mmCIF file of N, CA and C in Angstrom:
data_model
loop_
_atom_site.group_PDB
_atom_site.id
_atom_site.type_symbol
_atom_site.label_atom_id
_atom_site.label_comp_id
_atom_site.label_asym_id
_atom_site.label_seq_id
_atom_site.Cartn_x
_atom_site.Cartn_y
_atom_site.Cartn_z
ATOM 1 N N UNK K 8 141.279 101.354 275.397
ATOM 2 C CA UNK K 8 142.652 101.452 275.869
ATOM 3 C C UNK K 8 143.538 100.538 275.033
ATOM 4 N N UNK K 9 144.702 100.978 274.512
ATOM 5 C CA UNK K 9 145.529 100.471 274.136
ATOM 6 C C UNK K 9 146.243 99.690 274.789
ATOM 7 N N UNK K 10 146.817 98.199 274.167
ATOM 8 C CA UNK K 10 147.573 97.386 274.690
ATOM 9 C C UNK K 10 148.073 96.208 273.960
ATOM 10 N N UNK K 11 149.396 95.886 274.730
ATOM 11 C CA UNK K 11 149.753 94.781 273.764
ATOM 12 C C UNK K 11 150.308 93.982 275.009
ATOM 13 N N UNK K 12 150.627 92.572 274.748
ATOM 14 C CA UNK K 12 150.281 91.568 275.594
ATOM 15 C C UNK K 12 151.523 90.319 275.185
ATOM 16 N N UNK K 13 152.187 90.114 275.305
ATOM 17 C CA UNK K 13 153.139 89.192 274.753
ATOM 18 C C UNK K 13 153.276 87.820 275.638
ATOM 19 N N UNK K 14 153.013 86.762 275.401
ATOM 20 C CA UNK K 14 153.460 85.376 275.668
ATOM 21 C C UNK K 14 154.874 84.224 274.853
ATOM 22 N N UNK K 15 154.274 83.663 275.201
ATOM 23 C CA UNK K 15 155.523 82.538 274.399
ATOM 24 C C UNK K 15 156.835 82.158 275.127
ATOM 25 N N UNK K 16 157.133 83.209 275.820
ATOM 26 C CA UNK K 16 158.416 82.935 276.328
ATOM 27 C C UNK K 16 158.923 82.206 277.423
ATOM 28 N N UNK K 17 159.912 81.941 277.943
ATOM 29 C CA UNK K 17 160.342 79.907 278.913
ATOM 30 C C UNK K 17 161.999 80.519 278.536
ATOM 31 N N UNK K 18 161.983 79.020 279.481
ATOM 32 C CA UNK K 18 163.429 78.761 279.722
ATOM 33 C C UNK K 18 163.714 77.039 278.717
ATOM 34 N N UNK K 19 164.623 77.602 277.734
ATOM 35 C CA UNK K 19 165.224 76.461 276.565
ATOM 36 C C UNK K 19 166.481 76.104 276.794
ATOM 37 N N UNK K 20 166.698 75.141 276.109
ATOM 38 C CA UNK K 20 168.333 74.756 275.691
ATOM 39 C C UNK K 20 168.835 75.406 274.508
ATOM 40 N N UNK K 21 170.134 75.729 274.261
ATOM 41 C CA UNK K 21 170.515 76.021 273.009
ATOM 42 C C UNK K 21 170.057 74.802 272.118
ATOM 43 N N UNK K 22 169.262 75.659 270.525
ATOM 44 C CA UNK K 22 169.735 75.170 269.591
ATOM 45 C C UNK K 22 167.775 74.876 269.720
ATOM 46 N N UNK K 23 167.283 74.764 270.782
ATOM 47 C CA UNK K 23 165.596 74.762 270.503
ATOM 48 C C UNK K 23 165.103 75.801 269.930
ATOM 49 N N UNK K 24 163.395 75.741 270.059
ATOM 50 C CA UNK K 24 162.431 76.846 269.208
ATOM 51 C C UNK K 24 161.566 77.573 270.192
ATOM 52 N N UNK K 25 161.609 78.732 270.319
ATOM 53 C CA UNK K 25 160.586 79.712 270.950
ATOM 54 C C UNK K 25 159.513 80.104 269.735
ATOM 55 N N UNK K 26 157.981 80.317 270.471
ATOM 56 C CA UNK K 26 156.872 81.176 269.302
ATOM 57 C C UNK K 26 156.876 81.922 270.138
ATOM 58 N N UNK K 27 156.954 83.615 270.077
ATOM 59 C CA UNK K 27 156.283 84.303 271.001
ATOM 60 C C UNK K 27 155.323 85.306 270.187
ATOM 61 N N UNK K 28 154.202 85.194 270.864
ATOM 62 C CA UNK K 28 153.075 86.521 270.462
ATOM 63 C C UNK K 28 153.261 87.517 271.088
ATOM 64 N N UNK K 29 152.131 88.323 270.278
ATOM 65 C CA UNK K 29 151.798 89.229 271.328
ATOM 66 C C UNK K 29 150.403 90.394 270.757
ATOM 67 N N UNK K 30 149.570 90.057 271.586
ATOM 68 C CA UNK K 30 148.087 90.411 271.033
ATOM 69 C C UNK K 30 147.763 91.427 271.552
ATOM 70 N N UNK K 31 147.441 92.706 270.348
ATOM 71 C CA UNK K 31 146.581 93.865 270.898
ATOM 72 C C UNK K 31 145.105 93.815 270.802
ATOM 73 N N UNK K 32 145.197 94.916 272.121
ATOM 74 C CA UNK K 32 143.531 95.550 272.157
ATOM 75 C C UNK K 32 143.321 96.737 271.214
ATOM 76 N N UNK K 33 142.313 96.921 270.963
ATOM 77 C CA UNK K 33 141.976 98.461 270.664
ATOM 78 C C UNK K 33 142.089 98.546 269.073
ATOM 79 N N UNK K 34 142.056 99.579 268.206
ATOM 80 C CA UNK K 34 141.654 99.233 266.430
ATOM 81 C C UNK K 34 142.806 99.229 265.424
ATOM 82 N N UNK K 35 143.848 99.580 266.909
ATOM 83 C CA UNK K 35 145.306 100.639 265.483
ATOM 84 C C UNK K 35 146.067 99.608 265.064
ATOM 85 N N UNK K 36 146.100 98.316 265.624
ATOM 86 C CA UNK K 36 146.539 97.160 265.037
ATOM 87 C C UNK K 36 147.209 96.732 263.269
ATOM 88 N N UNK K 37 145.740 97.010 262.917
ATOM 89 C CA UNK K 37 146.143 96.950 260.964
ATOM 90 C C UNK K 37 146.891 98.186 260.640
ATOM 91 N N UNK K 38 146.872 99.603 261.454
ATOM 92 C CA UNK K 38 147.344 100.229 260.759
ATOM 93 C C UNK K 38 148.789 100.656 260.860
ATOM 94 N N UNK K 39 149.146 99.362 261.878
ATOM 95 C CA UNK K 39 150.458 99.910 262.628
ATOM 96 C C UNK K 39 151.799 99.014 262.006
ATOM 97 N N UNK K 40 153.131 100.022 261.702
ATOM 98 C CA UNK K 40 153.953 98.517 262.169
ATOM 99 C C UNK K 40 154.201 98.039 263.193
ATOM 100 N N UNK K 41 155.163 97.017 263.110
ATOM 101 C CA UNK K 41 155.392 96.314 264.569
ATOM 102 C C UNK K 41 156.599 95.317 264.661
ATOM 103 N N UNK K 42 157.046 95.585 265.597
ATOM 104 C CA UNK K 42 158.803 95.128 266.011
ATOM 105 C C UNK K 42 158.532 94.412 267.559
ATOM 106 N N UNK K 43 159.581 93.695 266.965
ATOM 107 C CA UNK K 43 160.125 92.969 268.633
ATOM 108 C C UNK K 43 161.609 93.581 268.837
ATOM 109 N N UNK K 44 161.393 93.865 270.155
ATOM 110 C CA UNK K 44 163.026 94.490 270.663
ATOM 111 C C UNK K 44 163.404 93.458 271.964
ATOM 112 N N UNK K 45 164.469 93.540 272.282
ATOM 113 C CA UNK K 45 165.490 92.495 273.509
ATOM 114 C C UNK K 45 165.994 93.727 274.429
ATOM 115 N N UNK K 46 165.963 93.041 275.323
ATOM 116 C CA UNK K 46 166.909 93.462 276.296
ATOM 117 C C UNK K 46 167.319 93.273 277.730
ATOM 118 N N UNK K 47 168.743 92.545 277.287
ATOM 119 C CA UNK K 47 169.672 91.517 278.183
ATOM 120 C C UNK K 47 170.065 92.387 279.581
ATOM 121 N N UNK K 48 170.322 91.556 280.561
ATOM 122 C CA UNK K 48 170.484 92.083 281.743
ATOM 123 C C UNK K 48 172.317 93.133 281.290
ATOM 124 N N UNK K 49 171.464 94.138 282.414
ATOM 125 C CA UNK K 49 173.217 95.109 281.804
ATOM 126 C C UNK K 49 173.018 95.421 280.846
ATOM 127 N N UNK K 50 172.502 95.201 279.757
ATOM 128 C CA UNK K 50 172.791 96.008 278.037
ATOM 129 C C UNK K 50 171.615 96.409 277.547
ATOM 130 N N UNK K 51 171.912 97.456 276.668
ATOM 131 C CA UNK K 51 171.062 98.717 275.769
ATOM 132 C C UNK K 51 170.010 97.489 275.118
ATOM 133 N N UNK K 52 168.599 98.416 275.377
ATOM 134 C CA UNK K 52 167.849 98.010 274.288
ATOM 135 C C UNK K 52 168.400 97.386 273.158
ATOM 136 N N UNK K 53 168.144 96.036 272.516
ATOM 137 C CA UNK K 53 168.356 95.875 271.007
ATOM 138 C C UNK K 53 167.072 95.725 270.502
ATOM 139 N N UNK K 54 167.274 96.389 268.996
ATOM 140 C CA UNK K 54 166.338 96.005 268.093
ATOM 141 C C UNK K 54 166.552 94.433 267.475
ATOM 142 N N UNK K 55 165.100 93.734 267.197
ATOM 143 C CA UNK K 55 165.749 92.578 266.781
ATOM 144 C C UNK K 55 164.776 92.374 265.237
ATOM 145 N N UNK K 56 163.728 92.500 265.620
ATOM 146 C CA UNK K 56 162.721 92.293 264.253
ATOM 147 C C UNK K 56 162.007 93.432 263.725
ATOM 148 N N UNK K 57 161.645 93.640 262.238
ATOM 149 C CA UNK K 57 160.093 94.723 262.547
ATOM 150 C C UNK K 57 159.373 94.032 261.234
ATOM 151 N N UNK K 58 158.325 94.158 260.947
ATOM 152 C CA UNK K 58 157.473 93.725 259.840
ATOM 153 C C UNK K 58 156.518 95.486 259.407
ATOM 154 N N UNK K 59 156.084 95.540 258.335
ATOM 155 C CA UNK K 59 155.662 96.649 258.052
ATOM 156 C C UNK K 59 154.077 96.451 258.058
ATOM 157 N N UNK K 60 153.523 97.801 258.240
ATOM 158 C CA UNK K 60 151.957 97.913 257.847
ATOM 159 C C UNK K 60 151.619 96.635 257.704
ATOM 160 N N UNK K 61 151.867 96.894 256.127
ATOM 161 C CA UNK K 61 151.273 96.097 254.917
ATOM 162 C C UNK K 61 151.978 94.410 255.088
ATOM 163 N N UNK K 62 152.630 94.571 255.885
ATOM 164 C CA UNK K 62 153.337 92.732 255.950
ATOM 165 C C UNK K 62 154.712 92.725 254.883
ATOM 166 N N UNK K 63 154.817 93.491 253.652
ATOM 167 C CA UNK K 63 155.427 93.131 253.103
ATOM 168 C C UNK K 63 156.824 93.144 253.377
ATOM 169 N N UNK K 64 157.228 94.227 254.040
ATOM 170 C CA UNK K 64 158.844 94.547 254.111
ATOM 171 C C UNK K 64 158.875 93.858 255.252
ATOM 172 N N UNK K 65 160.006 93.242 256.300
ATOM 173 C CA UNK K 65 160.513 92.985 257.199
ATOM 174 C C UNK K 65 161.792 92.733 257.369
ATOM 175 N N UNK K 66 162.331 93.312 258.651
ATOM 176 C CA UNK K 66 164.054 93.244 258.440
ATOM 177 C C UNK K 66 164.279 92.577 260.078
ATOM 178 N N UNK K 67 165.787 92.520 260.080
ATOM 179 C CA UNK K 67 166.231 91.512 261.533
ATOM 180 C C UNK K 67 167.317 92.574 261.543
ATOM 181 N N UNK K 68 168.048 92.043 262.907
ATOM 182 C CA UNK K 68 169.121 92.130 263.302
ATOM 183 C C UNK K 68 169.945 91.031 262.750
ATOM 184 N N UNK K 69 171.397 91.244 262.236
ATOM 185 C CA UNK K 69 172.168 90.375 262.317
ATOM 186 C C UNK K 69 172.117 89.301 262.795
ATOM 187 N N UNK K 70 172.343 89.324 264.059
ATOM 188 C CA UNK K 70 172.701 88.339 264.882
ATOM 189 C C UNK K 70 171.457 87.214 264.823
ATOM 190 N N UNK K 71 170.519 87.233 264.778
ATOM 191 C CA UNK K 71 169.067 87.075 264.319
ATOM 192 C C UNK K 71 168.812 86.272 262.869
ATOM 193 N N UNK K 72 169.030 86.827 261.823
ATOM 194 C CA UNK K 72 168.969 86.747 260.738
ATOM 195 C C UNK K 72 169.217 85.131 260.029
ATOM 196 N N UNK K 73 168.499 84.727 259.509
ATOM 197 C CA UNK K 73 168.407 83.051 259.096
ATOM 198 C C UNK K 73 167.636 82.052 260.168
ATOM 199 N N UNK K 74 167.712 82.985 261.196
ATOM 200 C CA UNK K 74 167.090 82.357 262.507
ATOM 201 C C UNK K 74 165.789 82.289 263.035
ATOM 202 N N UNK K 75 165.523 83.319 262.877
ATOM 203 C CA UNK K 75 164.150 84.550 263.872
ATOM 204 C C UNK K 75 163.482 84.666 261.853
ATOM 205 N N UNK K 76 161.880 84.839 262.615
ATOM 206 C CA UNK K 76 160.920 85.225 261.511
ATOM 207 C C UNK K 76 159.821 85.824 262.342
ATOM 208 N N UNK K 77 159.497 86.818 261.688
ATOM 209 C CA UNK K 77 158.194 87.827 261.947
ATOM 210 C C UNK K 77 157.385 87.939 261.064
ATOM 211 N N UNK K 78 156.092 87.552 261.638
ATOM 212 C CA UNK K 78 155.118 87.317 261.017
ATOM 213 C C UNK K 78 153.898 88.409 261.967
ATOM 214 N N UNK K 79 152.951 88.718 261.288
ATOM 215 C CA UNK K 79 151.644 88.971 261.659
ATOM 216 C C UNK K 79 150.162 88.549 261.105
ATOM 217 N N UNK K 80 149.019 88.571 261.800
ATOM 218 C CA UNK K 80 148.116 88.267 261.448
ATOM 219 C C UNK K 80 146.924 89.587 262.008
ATOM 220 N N UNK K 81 146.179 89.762 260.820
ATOM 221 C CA UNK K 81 145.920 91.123 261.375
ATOM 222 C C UNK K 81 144.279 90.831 261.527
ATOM 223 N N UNK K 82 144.140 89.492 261.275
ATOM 224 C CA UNK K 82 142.445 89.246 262.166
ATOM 225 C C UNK K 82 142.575 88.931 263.957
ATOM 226 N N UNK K 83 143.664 88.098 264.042
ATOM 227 C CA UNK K 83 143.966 87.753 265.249
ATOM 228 C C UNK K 83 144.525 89.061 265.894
ATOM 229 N N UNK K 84 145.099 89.913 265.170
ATOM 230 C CA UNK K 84 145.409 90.938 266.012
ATOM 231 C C UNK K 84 146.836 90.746 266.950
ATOM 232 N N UNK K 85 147.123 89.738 266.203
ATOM 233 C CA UNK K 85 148.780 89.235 266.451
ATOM 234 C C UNK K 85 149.948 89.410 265.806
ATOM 235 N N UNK K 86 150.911 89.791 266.674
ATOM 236 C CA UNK K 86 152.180 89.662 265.559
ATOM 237 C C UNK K 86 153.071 88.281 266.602
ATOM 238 N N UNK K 87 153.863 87.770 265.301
ATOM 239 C CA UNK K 87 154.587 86.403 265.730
ATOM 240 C C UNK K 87 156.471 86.424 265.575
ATOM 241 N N UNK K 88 156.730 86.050 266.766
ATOM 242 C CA UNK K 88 157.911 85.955 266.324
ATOM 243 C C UNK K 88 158.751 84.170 266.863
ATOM 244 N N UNK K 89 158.697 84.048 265.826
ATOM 245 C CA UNK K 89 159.508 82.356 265.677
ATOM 246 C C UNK K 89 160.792 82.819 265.485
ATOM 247 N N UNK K 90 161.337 82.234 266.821
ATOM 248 C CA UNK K 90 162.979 81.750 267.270
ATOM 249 C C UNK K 90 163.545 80.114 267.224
ATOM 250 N N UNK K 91 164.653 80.131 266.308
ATOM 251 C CA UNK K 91 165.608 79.014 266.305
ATOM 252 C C UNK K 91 166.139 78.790 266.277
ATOM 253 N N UNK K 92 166.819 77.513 266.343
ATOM 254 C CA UNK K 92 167.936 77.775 266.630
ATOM 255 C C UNK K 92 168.672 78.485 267.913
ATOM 256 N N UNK K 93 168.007 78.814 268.875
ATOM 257 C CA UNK K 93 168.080 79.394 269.659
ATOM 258 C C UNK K 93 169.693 79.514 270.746
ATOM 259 N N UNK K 94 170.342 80.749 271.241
ATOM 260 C CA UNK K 94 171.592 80.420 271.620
ATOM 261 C C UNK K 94 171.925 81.129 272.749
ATOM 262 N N UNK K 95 172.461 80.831 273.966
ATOM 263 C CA UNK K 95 172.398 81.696 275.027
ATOM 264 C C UNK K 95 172.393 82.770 274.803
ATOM 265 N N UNK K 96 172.926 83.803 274.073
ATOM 266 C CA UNK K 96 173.321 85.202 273.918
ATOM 267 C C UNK K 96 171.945 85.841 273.430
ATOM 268 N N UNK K 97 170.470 84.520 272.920
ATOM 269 C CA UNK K 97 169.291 85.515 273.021
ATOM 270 C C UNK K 97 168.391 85.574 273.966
ATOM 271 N N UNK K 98 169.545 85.266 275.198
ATOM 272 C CA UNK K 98 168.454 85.209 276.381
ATOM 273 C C UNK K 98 168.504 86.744 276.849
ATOM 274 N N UNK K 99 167.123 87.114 277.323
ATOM 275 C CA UNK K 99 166.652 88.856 277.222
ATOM 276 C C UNK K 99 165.444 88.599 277.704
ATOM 277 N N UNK K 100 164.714 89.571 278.255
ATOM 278 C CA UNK K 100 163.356 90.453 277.865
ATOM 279 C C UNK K 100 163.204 90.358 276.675
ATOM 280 N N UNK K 101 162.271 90.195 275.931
ATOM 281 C CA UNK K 101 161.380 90.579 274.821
ATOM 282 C C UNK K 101 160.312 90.953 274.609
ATOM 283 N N UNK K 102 160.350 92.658 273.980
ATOM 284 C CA UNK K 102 159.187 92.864 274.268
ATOM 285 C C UNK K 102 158.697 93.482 272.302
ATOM 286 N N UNK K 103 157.366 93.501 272.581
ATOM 287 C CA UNK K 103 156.902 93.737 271.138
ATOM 288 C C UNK K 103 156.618 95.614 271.236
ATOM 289 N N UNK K 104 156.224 95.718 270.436
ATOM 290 C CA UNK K 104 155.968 97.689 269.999
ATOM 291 C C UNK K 104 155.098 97.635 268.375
ATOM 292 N N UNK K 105 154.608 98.781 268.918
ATOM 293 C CA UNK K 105 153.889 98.866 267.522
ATOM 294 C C UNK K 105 153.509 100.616 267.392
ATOM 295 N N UNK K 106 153.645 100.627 265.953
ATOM 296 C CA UNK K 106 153.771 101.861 265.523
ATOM 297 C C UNK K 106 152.840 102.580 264.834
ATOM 298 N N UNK K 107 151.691 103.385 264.976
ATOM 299 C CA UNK K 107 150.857 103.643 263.497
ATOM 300 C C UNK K 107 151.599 104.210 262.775
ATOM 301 N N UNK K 108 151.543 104.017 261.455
ATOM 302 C CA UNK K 108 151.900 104.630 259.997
ATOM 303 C C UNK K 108 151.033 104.784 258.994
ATOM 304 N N UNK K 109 151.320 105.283 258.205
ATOM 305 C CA UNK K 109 150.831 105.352 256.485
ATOM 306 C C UNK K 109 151.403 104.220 256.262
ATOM 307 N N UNK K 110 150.493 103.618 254.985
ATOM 308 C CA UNK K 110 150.821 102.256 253.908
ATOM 309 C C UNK K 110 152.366 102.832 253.408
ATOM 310 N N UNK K 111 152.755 104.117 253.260
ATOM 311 C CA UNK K 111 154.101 103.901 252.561
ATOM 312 C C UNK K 111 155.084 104.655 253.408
ATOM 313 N N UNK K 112 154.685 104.669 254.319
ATOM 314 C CA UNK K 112 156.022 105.117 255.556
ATOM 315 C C UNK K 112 156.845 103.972 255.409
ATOM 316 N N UNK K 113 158.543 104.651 255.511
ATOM 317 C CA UNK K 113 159.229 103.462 255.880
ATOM 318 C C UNK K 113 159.924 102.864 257.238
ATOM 319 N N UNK K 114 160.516 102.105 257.059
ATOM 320 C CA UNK K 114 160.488 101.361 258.395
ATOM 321 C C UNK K 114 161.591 101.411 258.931
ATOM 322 N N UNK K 115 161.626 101.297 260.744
ATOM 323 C CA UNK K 115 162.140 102.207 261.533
ATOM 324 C C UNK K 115 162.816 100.959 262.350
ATOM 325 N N UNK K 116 164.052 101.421 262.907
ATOM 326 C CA UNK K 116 164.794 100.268 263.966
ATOM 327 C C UNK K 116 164.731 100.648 265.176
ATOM 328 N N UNK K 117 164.308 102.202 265.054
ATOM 329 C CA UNK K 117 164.668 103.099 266.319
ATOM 330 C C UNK K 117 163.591 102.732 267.209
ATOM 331 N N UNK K 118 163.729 102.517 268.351
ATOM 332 C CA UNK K 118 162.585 102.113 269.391
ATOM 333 C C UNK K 118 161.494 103.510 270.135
ATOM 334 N N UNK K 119 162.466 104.784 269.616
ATOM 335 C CA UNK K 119 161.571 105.235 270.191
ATOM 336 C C UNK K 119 160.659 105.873 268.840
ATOM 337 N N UNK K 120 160.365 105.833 267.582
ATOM 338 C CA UNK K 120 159.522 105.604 266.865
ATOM 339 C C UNK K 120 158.245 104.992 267.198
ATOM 340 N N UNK K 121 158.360 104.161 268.350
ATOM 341 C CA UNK K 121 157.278 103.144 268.605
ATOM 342 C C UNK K 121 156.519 103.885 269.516
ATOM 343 N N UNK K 122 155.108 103.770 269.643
ATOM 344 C CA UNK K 122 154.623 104.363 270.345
ATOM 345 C C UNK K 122 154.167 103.364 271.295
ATOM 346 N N UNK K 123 153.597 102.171 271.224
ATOM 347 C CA UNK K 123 153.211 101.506 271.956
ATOM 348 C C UNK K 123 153.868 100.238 272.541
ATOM 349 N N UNK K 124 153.693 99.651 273.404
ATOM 350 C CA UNK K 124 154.941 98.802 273.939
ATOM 351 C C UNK K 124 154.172 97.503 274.738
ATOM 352 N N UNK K 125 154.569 96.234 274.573
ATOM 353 C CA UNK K 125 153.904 95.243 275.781
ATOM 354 C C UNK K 125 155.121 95.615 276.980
ATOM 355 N N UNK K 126 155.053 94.627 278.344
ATOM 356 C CA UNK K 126 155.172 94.588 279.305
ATOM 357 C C UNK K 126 156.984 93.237 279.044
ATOM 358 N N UNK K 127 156.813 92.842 277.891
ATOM 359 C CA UNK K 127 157.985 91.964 277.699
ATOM 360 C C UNK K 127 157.779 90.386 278.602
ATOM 361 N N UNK K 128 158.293 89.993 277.918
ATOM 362 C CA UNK K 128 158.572 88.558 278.455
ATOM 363 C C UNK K 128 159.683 87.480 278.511
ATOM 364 N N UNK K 129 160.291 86.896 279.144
ATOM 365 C CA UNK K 129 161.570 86.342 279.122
ATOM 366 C C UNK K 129 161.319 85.327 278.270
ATOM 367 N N UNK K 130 162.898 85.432 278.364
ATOM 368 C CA UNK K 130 163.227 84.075 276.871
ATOM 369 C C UNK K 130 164.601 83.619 277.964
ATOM 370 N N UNK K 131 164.852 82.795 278.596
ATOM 371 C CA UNK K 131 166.434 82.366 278.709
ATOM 372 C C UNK K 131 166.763 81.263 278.123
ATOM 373 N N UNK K 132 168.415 81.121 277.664
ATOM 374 C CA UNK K 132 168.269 80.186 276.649
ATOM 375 C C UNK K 132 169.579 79.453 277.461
ATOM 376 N N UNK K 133 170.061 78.102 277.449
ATOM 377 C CA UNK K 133 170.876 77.674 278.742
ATOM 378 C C UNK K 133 171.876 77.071 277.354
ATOM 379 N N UNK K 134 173.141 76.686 277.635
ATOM 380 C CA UNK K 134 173.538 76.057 276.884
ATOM 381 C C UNK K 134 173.774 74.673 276.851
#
């Protein structure tokens, strides 16, 4: 059975650091990409991170960007997302997704691309 599992997340002050994981079961792991998405009380899904297959490509959201890093590790079967800087407006749900692909598929913001999804975990950030 497929699954993904996300931790890391608490209640911060602006301007601290969140790590959040989030560890699958099952084999499709290496072959998948994988994104973290938000989503704030009242408002639309956002996309915020994705990293590719292969690790190499990865993109952010704006708002994000200089801040937030996505990383994976594909023995642990983890993908990572380091928050800093952190600022009320990224307080949300966060949840991770992961996608199988080909090595040269390209990479997707759209959430419903994703096939698989954790359960999310809060992040509130106070000022």
């Amino acid at each position: 059975q497929v699954q993904l599992v996300e931790s890391g997340g608490g209640s911060v002050q602006a301007g601290d650091s969140l790590r959040l994981s989030c560890t699958a079961s099952g084999g499709f792991f290496s072959r998948s990409a994988l994104a973290w998405f938000r989503q704030a009380p009242g408002k639309e899904r956002e996309f915020v991170a994705l990293i590719s297959r292969g690790g190499g490509t990865s993109d952010y959201v704006d708002s994000v960007k200089g801040r937030f890093i996505i990383s994976r590790d594909n023995d642990r079967k983890t993908v990572y997302l380091q928050m800093n800087s952190l600022k009320p407006e990224d307080t949300a749900v966060y949840s991770c997704a992961a996608r199988r692909t080909i090595l040269t598929a390209p990479v997707t913001r759209n959430y419903e691309d994703y096939e698989y999804w954790g359960q999310g975990t809060q992040v509130t950030v106070s000022p």
